[in-house]
Structure formats: structure tokens, C-alpha cells
Amino acid sequence: MVKLRLKRCGRKQRAVYRIVAIDVRSRREGRDLRKVGFYDPINNQTRLNIPAILYFLEKGAQPTGTVYDILKKAGVCFSRISS
């Protein structure tokens, strides 16, 4: 199963996150299938690759809670299916 989740980047006390499509069994810093976005909580910046995100959601990928909130705030329309 594939999930859309955050992958931590940046330096100490200055975290930025990539939004990635990744296999559920992989660890947080593991190998991702594809990078689909970027999130900087300090500067409150978000960049999303909407077509790639919609592709993975159509194929059954589940966003984590935080990624779901980011996508909802950005206006990406989809219904969340709980697993």
C-alpha cells in the first residue's frame, strides 16, 4: 500500500518537509516512489504537484493526517477513506 506522507529535510531546529508517495513499510527517511510536494512550516509555504497527487490518490494512496490537512488547506478535493 502507498501513502502520501512527510519526509523530513533541512537542518536542526529548521525542519522542512517533502511530501512524498512512499510504501507503507518504509521508514520516514526511506526511499520514496515520487516527490509530490514541499512544505515549510516555519515560513508557512507549500508547493504541490497536483496532477501527481491526484494520480496517487486515484490509485488508492492514503494521505496521513498532516498531509490530508495540507491538501485540504490547498483546496485539493478528494474524500478520505479510512483504513
XYZ file of N, CA and C in Angstrom:
249
model
N 0.834 -1.180 0.000
C 0.000 0.000 0.000
C 0.882 1.248 0.000
N 0.423 2.259 -0.672
C 1.178 3.511 -0.788
C 0.510 4.580 0.064
N 1.341 5.390 0.709
C 0.843 6.523 1.494
C 1.491 7.796 1.007
N 0.778 8.896 1.158
C 1.358 10.222 0.962
C 1.716 10.724 2.348
N 3.002 10.936 2.596
C 3.418 11.384 3.916
C 4.596 12.329 3.846
N 4.938 12.898 4.990
C 6.011 13.887 5.064
C 7.354 13.197 5.257
N 8.362 13.731 4.598
C 9.733 13.253 4.744
C 10.561 14.445 5.193
N 11.188 14.335 6.353
C 11.893 15.457 6.942
C 13.194 15.759 6.211
N 13.441 17.051 5.965
C 14.676 17.542 5.366
C 15.093 18.773 6.163
N 16.155 19.401 5.762
C 16.591 20.614 6.441
C 17.599 20.318 7.531
N 17.854 21.321 8.359
C 18.843 21.155 9.421
C 18.176 21.163 10.787
N 18.980 21.064 11.830
C 18.454 21.057 13.194
C 17.658 22.323 13.479
N 16.540 22.163 14.155
C 15.678 23.271 14.547
C 15.137 24.071 13.355
N 15.290 23.562 12.163
C 14.865 24.288 10.952
C 14.334 23.273 9.935
N 13.386 22.489 10.359
C 12.891 21.398 9.523
C 12.013 21.914 8.384
N 12.196 21.315 7.237
C 11.279 21.455 6.108
C 10.933 20.029 5.688
N 9.835 19.875 5.018
C 9.359 18.540 4.688
C 9.047 18.425 3.206
N 9.349 17.265 2.658
C 8.898 16.913 1.323
C 7.655 16.056 1.493
N 6.687 16.269 0.644
C 5.524 15.391 0.617
C 5.829 14.338 -0.438
N 5.843 13.086 -0.014
C 6.264 12.008 -0.900
C 5.232 10.889 -0.930
N 5.213 10.170 -2.030
C 4.471 8.914 -2.129
C 5.472 7.825 -1.770
N 5.135 7.042 -0.761
C 6.085 6.068 -0.228
C 5.332 4.810 0.200
N 6.012 3.677 0.134
C 5.420 2.420 0.567
C 5.218 2.450 2.076
N 4.145 1.864 2.559
C 3.804 1.894 3.980
C 4.900 1.270 4.843
N 5.568 0.261 4.332
C 6.558 -0.455 5.134
C 7.887 0.280 5.241
N 8.074 1.356 4.475
C 9.321 2.108 4.513
C 9.357 3.033 5.718
N 10.556 3.316 6.204
C 10.684 4.257 7.308
C 10.547 5.681 6.799
N 10.497 6.645 7.715
C 10.240 8.037 7.332
C 11.268 8.567 6.349
N 12.524 8.229 6.532
C 13.585 8.718 5.654
C 13.910 7.718 4.546
N 13.055 6.731 4.356
C 13.318 5.688 3.367
C 13.153 6.162 1.937
N 13.351 5.228 1.034
C 13.270 5.540 -0.393
C 11.816 5.783 -0.790
N 11.584 6.908 -1.443
C 10.224 7.243 -1.845
C 9.985 6.865 -3.302
N 8.709 6.717 -3.641
C 8.345 6.416 -5.019
C 8.420 7.671 -5.877
N 7.945 8.796 -5.307
C 7.966 10.063 -6.035
C 7.750 11.224 -5.075
N 8.456 12.309 -5.326
C 8.245 13.532 -4.556
C 7.081 14.281 -5.197
N 6.076 14.615 -4.392
C 4.888 15.261 -4.953
C 4.632 16.644 -4.357
N 5.482 17.096 -3.443
C 5.258 18.421 -2.878
C 6.322 18.797 -1.863
N 6.156 19.985 -1.316
C 7.104 20.563 -0.369
C 6.312 21.361 0.660
N 6.714 21.282 1.934
C 6.029 22.017 2.991
C 7.053 22.585 3.963
N 6.986 23.902 4.181
C 7.847 24.593 5.132
C 6.959 25.175 6.224
N 6.905 24.534 7.408
C 6.011 25.016 8.460
C 6.462 26.332 9.087
N 7.740 26.660 9.003
C 8.247 27.886 9.618
C 7.816 29.108 8.816
N 8.000 29.053 7.493
C 7.590 30.157 6.627
C 6.187 29.972 6.072
N 5.548 28.873 6.441
C 4.191 28.553 6.001
C 4.071 28.570 4.476
N 5.004 27.877 3.807
C 5.000 27.763 2.346
C 4.677 26.329 1.953
N 3.913 26.207 0.903
C 3.561 24.890 0.383
C 3.631 24.918 -1.132
N 4.291 23.920 -1.713
C 4.298 23.725 -3.161
C 3.820 22.302 -3.429
N 2.831 22.161 -4.289
C 2.266 20.846 -4.559
C 2.240 20.563 -6.049
N 2.513 19.312 -6.394
C 2.361 18.835 -7.763
C 0.990 18.155 -7.825
N -0.038 18.946 -8.092
C -1.419 18.480 -8.011
C -1.693 17.277 -8.922
N -1.254 17.285 -10.197
C -1.527 16.099 -11.036
C -0.921 14.812 -10.464
N 0.271 14.892 -9.914
C 0.904 13.700 -9.339
C 0.159 13.247 -8.082
N -0.277 14.201 -7.265
C -1.020 13.858 -6.050
C -2.337 13.186 -6.418
N -3.054 13.749 -7.372
C -4.324 13.160 -7.795
C -4.129 11.776 -8.411
N -3.018 11.590 -9.140
C -2.712 10.279 -9.712
C -2.578 9.234 -8.611
N -1.804 9.538 -7.566
C -1.604 8.572 -6.493
C -2.887 8.351 -5.694
N -3.684 9.401 -5.497
C -4.951 9.237 -4.786
C -5.922 8.362 -5.575
N -5.937 8.507 -6.897
C -6.794 7.669 -7.740
C -6.352 6.212 -7.702
N -5.056 5.982 -7.537
C -4.537 4.619 -7.478
C -4.701 3.992 -6.097
N -5.246 4.759 -5.124
C -5.526 4.185 -3.806
C -4.593 4.608 -2.701
N -3.722 5.561 -2.946
C -2.815 6.023 -1.895
C -3.607 6.739 -0.809
N -3.189 6.553 0.439
C -3.841 7.185 1.581
C -2.937 8.276 2.145
N -3.441 9.509 2.288
C -2.623 10.553 2.911
C -2.636 10.398 4.431
N -1.527 10.743 5.072
C -1.510 10.770 6.531
C -2.335 11.958 6.991
N -2.568 12.060 8.281
C -3.392 13.134 8.813
C -2.865 14.514 8.489
N -1.568 14.722 8.652
C -0.972 16.027 8.386
C -1.008 16.364 6.906
N -0.700 15.399 6.064
C -0.739 15.637 4.615
C -2.173 15.904 4.180
N -3.127 15.200 4.773
C -4.536 15.450 4.470
C -4.901 16.901 4.771
N -4.462 17.411 5.935
C -4.746 18.800 6.310
C -4.100 19.787 5.342
N -2.870 19.501 4.912
C -2.175 20.373 3.956
C -2.927 20.404 2.625
N -3.332 19.238 2.148
C -4.062 19.161 0.880
C -5.423 19.840 0.983
N -6.077 19.681 2.123
C -7.380 20.308 2.329
C -7.254 21.821 2.321
N -6.201 22.334 2.972
C -5.977 23.778 3.004
C -5.653 24.315 1.615
N -4.976 23.499 0.798
C -4.617 23.916 -0.559
C -5.797 23.799 -1.525
N -6.864 23.150 -1.101
C -8.047 23.053 -1.954
C -8.072 21.859 -2.880
N -7.260 20.854 -2.600
C -7.300 19.623 -3.385
C -8.516 18.831 -2.933
N -9.452 18.619 -3.827
C -10.727 17.981 -3.464
C -10.620 16.473 -3.627
N -10.893 15.753 -2.548
C -10.987 14.317 -2.573
C -11.629 13.884 -1.274
N -12.133 12.675 -1.235
C -12.713 12.155 0.001
C -11.716 11.210 0.631
N -11.562 11.320 1.942
C -10.605 10.474 2.654
C -11.277 9.156 3.008
N -10.600 8.083 2.684
C -11.095 6.747 3.004
C -10.262 6.231 4.165
N -10.886 5.948 5.294
C -10.142 5.467 6.444
C -9.803 4.001 6.250
N -8.624 3.620 6.753
C -8.205 2.230 6.600
C -7.999 1.586 7.938
